[in-house]
Amino acid sequence: MPDIEVNYAGLKLKTPIIVSSAGIVGYAHQIKRAEDYGAGAVVMKSFFEEEVCRKAPTPRFKLIRRGYNGNSSVTLYSYEQASELGPEEYAEEISKAKGLVKIPIFASLNCITSEMWNRMAHLVESAGADGIELNVSCPHGIHIMEGRTLKDEIRKALDATRDVKIPRIVKLSPQTSNPMIEADEVEKSGGNGVVVFNRFTGLDIDLDTERPILHGGYAGHGGAWAIHYVLRWISAMYPYLHIPISASGGVTDGKDAIKCIFAGATSVQICTVVILKGYEVIEKINREIVEFLQEKGYTSLDDIRGKIVGKILSHREVDRRKLYVAYINQEKCNQCETCYKVCYSSAVERHNDRKFYINENCIGCGLCVEVCPRKAIELVRV
């Protein structure tokens, strides 16, 4: 049986899967459910110094569906806000959870002042928290996207919490020009790890009422589509950081989790998939990780961590030869015209027999292969 145990910021996790900060792990009984279904750790729902954020409006969730050619993309648009608990209540809930579970519990803190950073860090440490996630820029509160300001907040949070003995992990924002700069600042300032990333913040509009949907303002949004941005930056950070990376964003199954580890992640945080499918999905993701390792003959996650990094080509290294053209299998094609409509090279033409064929204009882009509903088109070598 492959070993999926990991060491994350000095803490031993039986699995790399962490349930990230959200309402699904806001109270001790929910943290217990996450453990029962196989979570390696949890990050408790965030405490906010800003009291207005401790009471969320209703409704607070909206599933936004849109797509092309029958393929649906789903976004969980949310305004969940912070934990409803005050400082002492938050610490008490951690203490209660520690009496119920054996897995590590990270407190998630979002503070404004150095005094509150320091106070809360000591409160949660005394309550038994195994680590602290510093949520310095959150789509549900003060959302910092300017790099210099964010670096200042990172330094302030780490300086104010420096004398606690438990690991301090900084959760990075995806909405800066170069998240690598903020990750480097975390390491230089004594942080014990980074989470890549917090949710994006965005806006959707109800055209009937001509107002923003849900509560009337901006909201966090995430979904399966977010993983590619996460993978891109983890793979860029991994060769240079000496602190662990926790992936967060877009993970829906075990294969996604494996991709994050291939890119260089030590642990993988999940949230949206648990909200939409229930805690049972944690078991499924763990099982799929083990099955992948078994199938490939790997004995542990150390065998694959960061393995993709050396295989990523620069723009100068990409092979730019024209190696492929499209070919239509007439037995499978039902003349639906999808390929004809999307081909911007005018490489699809209809003959007198009413069938579609590929002409010499084909540049081998592969778009027709991707959109064909009958899988009637393939790329063949020139």
Coordinates of C-alpha atoms in Angstrom, one line a residue:
M1 CA 0.0 0.0 0.0
P2 CA 1.5 3.4 -1.0
D3 CA 2.2 5.8 1.8
I4 CA 0.2 9.1 1.5
E5 CA 1.4 10.5 4.8
V6 CA 3.0 14.0 4.5
N7 CA 4.9 16.3 6.7
Y8 CA 3.4 19.8 6.4
A9 CA 5.2 22.6 8.2
G10 CA 6.5 20.1 10.8
L11 CA 3.1 18.5 11.3
K12 CA 2.5 14.9 10.4
L13 CA -0.7 14.4 8.3
K14 CA -2.0 10.9 7.5
T15 CA -3.2 12.2 4.1
P16 CA -2.3 15.4 2.1
I17 CA -6.0 16.4 2.0
I18 CA -6.9 19.4 4.2
V19 CA -10.5 20.8 4.4
S20 CA -9.9 24.5 4.0
S21 CA -11.4 27.3 6.0
A22 CA -15.2 27.6 5.4
G23 CA -18.6 27.0 7.0
I24 CA -18.1 23.2 6.6
V25 CA -15.5 23.3 9.4
G26 CA -16.7 26.2 11.5
Y27 CA -17.5 24.2 14.6
A28 CA -16.2 21.2 16.5
H29 CA -18.8 18.7 15.3
Q30 CA -18.1 19.6 11.7
I31 CA -14.4 19.2 12.2
K32 CA -15.1 15.7 13.6
R33 CA -17.1 14.8 10.5
A34 CA -14.2 15.9 8.3
E35 CA -11.9 13.6 10.3
D36 CA -14.4 10.7 10.2
Y37 CA -14.3 10.9 6.4
G38 CA -10.5 10.9 6.1
A39 CA -9.3 14.5 6.2
G40 CA -5.6 14.8 7.1
A41 CA -6.2 18.2 8.8
V42 CA -8.7 21.1 8.8
V43 CA -8.4 24.8 8.7
M44 CA -11.2 26.2 10.9
K45 CA -13.5 28.8 9.5
S46 CA -11.7 32.2 9.8
F47 CA -11.9 34.6 12.7
F48 CA -12.2 38.2 11.6
E49 CA -11.2 41.2 13.7
E50 CA -13.7 43.3 11.7
E51 CA -16.9 42.5 13.6
V52 CA -19.2 43.3 10.7
C53 CA -17.8 40.3 8.8
R54 CA -18.9 37.9 11.5
K55 CA -22.6 37.9 10.4
A56 CA -23.2 36.7 6.9
P57 CA -26.3 37.8 4.9
T58 CA -28.7 35.3 3.4
P59 CA -28.7 33.9 0.8
R60 CA -24.9 33.5 0.6
F61 CA -24.4 30.9 -2.2
K62 CA -25.2 31.0 -5.9
L63 CA -24.3 28.3 -8.5
I64 CA -23.5 30.0 -11.7
R65 CA -23.6 27.7 -14.8
R66 CA -22.5 28.6 -18.2
G67 CA -20.6 26.9 -21.0
Y68 CA -20.1 26.1 -24.7
N69 CA -21.2 23.2 -27.0
G70 CA -23.0 21.4 -24.2
N71 CA -20.0 21.6 -21.8
S72 CA -21.1 23.3 -18.5
S73 CA -18.8 25.3 -16.3
V74 CA -19.9 25.8 -12.7
T75 CA -18.8 28.6 -10.4
L76 CA -19.6 28.6 -6.6
Y77 CA -20.3 32.3 -6.0
S78 CA -20.3 32.9 -2.3
Y79 CA -20.4 35.5 0.4
E80 CA -20.0 33.2 3.4
Q81 CA -18.1 35.7 5.5
A82 CA -16.2 34.9 8.8
S83 CA -16.9 32.8 11.8
E84 CA -19.7 34.2 13.9
L85 CA -17.5 33.6 17.0
G86 CA -15.7 36.3 19.0
P87 CA -12.1 35.9 20.1
E88 CA -12.7 33.8 23.3
E89 CA -15.5 31.8 21.7
Y90 CA -13.3 31.0 18.7
A91 CA -10.6 29.7 21.0
E92 CA -13.1 27.7 23.0
E93 CA -14.4 26.0 19.9
I94 CA -10.8 25.0 18.9
S95 CA -10.4 23.6 22.4
K96 CA -13.6 21.7 22.1
A97 CA -12.6 20.3 18.7
K98 CA -9.2 19.2 20.0
G99 CA -11.1 17.1 22.5
L100 CA -13.0 15.3 19.7
V101 CA -10.3 14.7 17.0
K102 CA -6.7 13.6 16.5
I103 CA -6.0 15.4 13.3
P104 CA -4.2 18.8 13.2
I105 CA -6.4 21.8 13.4
F106 CA -5.3 25.1 12.0
A107 CA -6.9 28.4 13.2
S108 CA -7.5 30.8 10.4
L109 CA -7.1 34.5 11.4
N110 CA -7.9 37.7 9.6
C111 CA -6.8 40.7 11.6
I112 CA -6.3 44.4 11.0
T113 CA -4.1 45.5 13.9
S114 CA -0.8 44.0 15.2
E115 CA -2.4 43.9 18.6
M116 CA -5.2 41.6 17.5
W117 CA -2.8 39.4 15.4
N118 CA -0.8 38.9 18.6
R119 CA -3.7 38.4 20.8
M120 CA -5.5 35.9 18.6
A121 CA -2.3 33.9 17.9
H122 CA -1.7 33.4 21.6
L123 CA -5.4 32.6 22.2
V124 CA -5.6 29.9 19.6
E125 CA -2.2 28.5 20.6
S126 CA -3.3 28.2 24.2
A127 CA -6.5 26.5 23.0
G128 CA -4.6 23.8 21.3
A129 CA -4.4 24.8 17.7
D130 CA -1.7 23.0 15.8
G131 CA -1.0 25.8 13.5
I132 CA -2.2 29.2 12.3
E133 CA -3.3 30.2 8.7
L134 CA -2.8 33.9 8.3
N135 CA -5.6 35.1 6.0
V136 CA -4.1 38.5 5.1
S137 CA -6.2 39.2 2.0
C138 CA -9.7 37.7 1.8
P139 CA -12.5 38.1 -0.8
H140 CA -15.0 38.2 2.0
G141 CA -13.4 41.1 3.8
I142 CA -10.5 43.5 3.3
H143 CA -9.2 42.3 -0.1
I144 CA -5.7 43.5 -0.9
M145 CA -4.5 43.1 -4.5
E146 CA -1.7 45.7 -4.5
G147 CA 1.7 43.9 -4.1
R148 CA 3.5 46.4 -1.9
T149 CA 0.5 46.8 0.5
L150 CA 0.1 43.0 0.7
K151 CA 3.8 42.5 1.5
D152 CA 3.5 45.0 4.3
E153 CA 0.5 43.1 5.7
I154 CA 2.4 39.8 5.5
R155 CA 5.3 41.3 7.4
K156 CA 2.9 42.8 10.0
A157 CA 1.1 39.5 10.6
L158 CA 4.2 37.5 10.8
D159 CA 6.0 40.0 13.1
A160 CA 3.0 40.2 15.4
T161 CA 2.8 36.4 15.8
R162 CA 6.5 35.7 15.9
D163 CA 6.6 34.5 19.5
V164 CA 4.1 31.7 19.2
K165 CA 5.6 28.2 18.9
I166 CA 3.1 26.7 16.3
P167 CA 3.6 27.0 12.5
R168 CA 2.3 30.1 10.8
I169 CA 1.1 29.7 7.2
V170 CA 0.2 32.6 5.0
K171 CA -2.7 32.3 2.6
L172 CA -1.8 34.2 -0.6
S173 CA -4.1 36.1 -2.8
P174 CA -4.3 35.0 -6.5
Q175 CA -5.1 38.6 -7.6
T176 CA -1.6 40.2 -7.6
S177 CA 0.7 40.8 -10.5
N178 CA 3.3 38.2 -9.3
P179 CA 2.3 36.0 -6.4
M180 CA 5.9 34.7 -6.3
I181 CA 6.9 38.0 -4.8
E182 CA 4.5 37.6 -1.9
A183 CA 5.5 33.9 -1.4
D184 CA 9.2 35.0 -1.2
E185 CA 8.2 37.6 1.4
V186 CA 6.6 35.0 3.6
E187 CA 9.8 32.9 3.6
K188 CA 12.0 35.9 4.3
S189 CA 9.8 37.1 7.1
G190 CA 9.8 33.7 8.9
G191 CA 6.6 32.1 7.7
N192 CA 6.4 28.3 7.8
G193 CA 4.5 27.8 4.6
V194 CA 2.1 29.3 2.0
V195 CA -1.3 28.5 0.7
V196 CA -1.8 29.0 -3.0
F197 CA -4.4 30.5 -3.2
N198 CA -7.4 32.2 -1.5
R199 CA -10.5 32.6 -3.6
F200 CA -10.8 35.1 -6.4
T201 CA -13.2 38.0 -5.8
G202 CA -15.7 38.9 -8.6
L203 CA -19.1 40.2 -9.5
D204 CA -22.2 38.9 -11.2
I205 CA -25.2 40.9 -12.3
D206 CA -28.9 40.1 -12.3
L207 CA -30.2 41.6 -15.6
D208 CA -33.8 41.5 -14.4
T209 CA -33.3 43.6 -11.3
E210 CA -30.2 45.3 -12.8
R211 CA -28.4 44.9 -9.5
P212 CA -25.5 42.7 -8.3
I213 CA -26.7 39.2 -7.3
L214 CA -27.0 37.9 -3.8
H215 CA -26.1 40.5 -1.2
G216 CA -25.5 43.4 -3.6
G217 CA -21.7 43.5 -3.7
Y218 CA -18.6 41.7 -4.7
A219 CA -18.1 38.0 -3.7
G220 CA -15.6 35.2 -3.7
H221 CA -15.9 32.7 -6.5
G222 CA -14.3 29.4 -7.2
G223 CA -14.7 26.1 -8.9
A224 CA -12.9 23.5 -11.0
W225 CA -11.8 26.1 -13.5
A226 CA -9.4 27.6 -10.9
I227 CA -6.9 24.7 -10.7
H228 CA -4.9 25.7 -13.8
Y229 CA -3.9 29.0 -12.2
V230 CA -3.0 27.2 -9.0
L231 CA -0.8 24.7 -10.8
R232 CA 1.0 27.4 -12.8
W233 CA 2.1 29.2 -9.7
I234 CA 2.9 26.2 -7.5
S235 CA 5.2 24.9 -10.2
A236 CA 6.9 28.4 -10.4
M237 CA 7.3 28.7 -6.7
Y238 CA 8.4 25.1 -5.9
P239 CA 12.0 25.3 -7.1
Y240 CA 12.8 28.5 -5.1
L241 CA 10.9 28.1 -1.8
H242 CA 12.2 26.2 1.1
I243 CA 8.9 26.2 2.9
P244 CA 6.0 23.9 2.0
I245 CA 3.2 24.8 -0.3
S246 CA -0.5 24.0 0.2
A247 CA -2.5 23.9 -2.9
S248 CA -6.0 25.5 -2.8
G249 CA -8.4 26.1 -5.6
G250 CA -10.2 23.9 -8.2
V251 CA -9.5 20.5 -6.8
T252 CA -12.5 18.2 -7.4
D253 CA -11.0 14.7 -7.3
G254 CA -7.9 12.6 -6.6
K255 CA -6.4 13.3 -10.0
D256 CA -6.5 17.0 -9.4
A257 CA -4.8 16.5 -6.0
I258 CA -2.1 14.4 -7.7
K259 CA -1.6 17.2 -10.2
C260 CA -1.0 19.7 -7.4
I261 CA 1.6 17.4 -5.8
F262 CA 3.3 16.9 -9.2
A263 CA 3.6 20.7 -9.4
G264 CA 5.2 20.8 -6.0
A265 CA 2.5 21.0 -3.3
T266 CA 3.0 19.2 0.0
S267 CA -0.7 19.3 1.0
V268 CA -3.9 20.0 -0.9
Q269 CA -6.9 21.9 0.4
I270 CA -10.5 21.3 -0.7
C271 CA -13.6 23.3 -0.1
T272 CA -16.1 23.8 -2.9
V273 CA -16.2 20.1 -3.7
V274 CA -17.0 19.3 -0.1
I275 CA -19.7 22.0 0.0
L276 CA -21.3 20.6 -3.2
K277 CA -20.8 16.9 -2.7
G278 CA -20.6 16.4 1.1
Y279 CA -17.8 15.2 3.4
E280 CA -17.9 11.8 1.8
V281 CA -15.9 13.1 -1.2
I282 CA -12.8 13.2 1.1
E283 CA -12.8 9.4 1.2
K284 CA -13.1 9.2 -2.5
I285 CA -10.2 11.7 -3.1
N286 CA -7.9 9.8 -0.7
R287 CA -8.8 6.5 -2.4
E288 CA -8.1 7.9 -5.9
I289 CA -4.7 9.1 -4.7
V290 CA -3.7 5.7 -3.5
E291 CA -5.0 4.0 -6.6
F292 CA -2.9 6.3 -8.8
L293 CA 0.2 5.6 -6.9
Q294 CA -0.4 1.9 -7.0
E295 CA -1.1 1.9 -10.7
K296 CA 2.1 3.9 -11.4
G297 CA 4.3 1.9 -9.0
Y298 CA 5.1 4.8 -6.7
T299 CA 5.5 4.1 -3.0
S300 CA 4.9 7.5 -1.5
L301 CA 4.0 11.1 -2.5
D302 CA 7.6 12.1 -2.1
D303 CA 8.2 10.1 -5.4
I304 CA 6.1 12.5 -7.4
R305 CA 6.3 15.9 -5.6
G306 CA 7.6 18.6 -8.0
K307 CA 8.2 16.0 -10.7
I308 CA 6.6 18.1 -13.5
V309 CA 8.7 21.2 -12.9
G310 CA 11.7 20.1 -14.9
K311 CA 9.5 19.2 -17.8
I312 CA 7.9 22.6 -18.3
L313 CA 9.2 24.3 -21.4
S314 CA 9.9 27.9 -21.9
H315 CA 8.4 29.7 -24.9
R316 CA 11.7 29.4 -26.7
E317 CA 11.8 25.6 -26.2
V318 CA 8.3 24.9 -27.5
D319 CA 8.4 22.8 -30.7
R320 CA 6.7 25.0 -33.3
R321 CA 6.8 22.7 -36.3
K322 CA 3.5 21.8 -38.1
L323 CA 3.3 18.2 -37.2
Y324 CA -0.4 17.4 -37.4
V325 CA -3.6 18.0 -39.4
A326 CA -7.2 17.1 -38.8
Y327 CA -8.9 14.1 -40.3
I328 CA -12.7 13.4 -40.3
N329 CA -13.9 9.8 -39.9
Q330 CA -16.9 9.8 -42.2
E331 CA -18.4 6.8 -40.5
K332 CA -18.7 8.7 -37.2
C333 CA -19.6 12.1 -38.6
N334 CA -23.3 13.1 -38.7
Q335 CA -22.7 16.5 -40.5
C336 CA -23.7 18.5 -37.5
E337 CA -21.6 21.5 -38.8
T338 CA -19.9 22.2 -35.5
C339 CA -16.4 21.9 -36.9
Y340 CA -17.4 24.0 -39.9
K341 CA -18.7 26.8 -37.7
V342 CA -15.6 27.0 -35.4
C343 CA -12.8 26.6 -38.0
Y344 CA -11.3 30.0 -38.3
S345 CA -8.8 28.7 -40.9
S346 CA -11.5 27.8 -43.4
A347 CA -10.1 24.3 -43.4
V348 CA -13.5 22.5 -43.2
E349 CA -15.4 22.3 -46.4
R350 CA -18.6 20.6 -47.6
H351 CA -18.5 18.6 -50.8
N352 CA -21.4 17.7 -53.1
D353 CA -22.0 14.5 -51.2
R354 CA -23.0 16.8 -48.3
K355 CA -20.1 15.5 -46.2
F356 CA -17.4 17.6 -44.6
Y357 CA -13.7 17.2 -45.4
I358 CA -10.4 18.9 -44.3
N359 CA -8.6 20.9 -46.9
E360 CA -5.0 22.2 -47.2
N361 CA -5.8 25.3 -45.0
C362 CA -5.7 23.1 -41.9
I363 CA -3.1 24.4 -39.4
G364 CA -3.4 21.5 -37.0
C365 CA -4.8 23.7 -34.1
G366 CA -6.9 20.8 -32.8
L367 CA -10.0 22.9 -32.0
C368 CA -12.3 20.8 -34.2
V369 CA -11.2 17.7 -32.4
E370 CA -12.1 19.2 -29.0
V371 CA -15.6 20.4 -30.0
C372 CA -16.8 17.5 -32.2
P373 CA -19.7 15.9 -30.2
R374 CA -19.3 12.6 -32.1
K375 CA -15.5 12.3 -31.6
A376 CA -15.3 11.9 -35.4
I377 CA -12.2 14.0 -35.8
E378 CA -8.6 13.2 -34.9
L379 CA -5.2 14.8 -35.5
V380 CA -2.9 12.7 -37.7
R381 CA 0.8 13.3 -38.3
V382 CA 1.7 15.2 -41.4

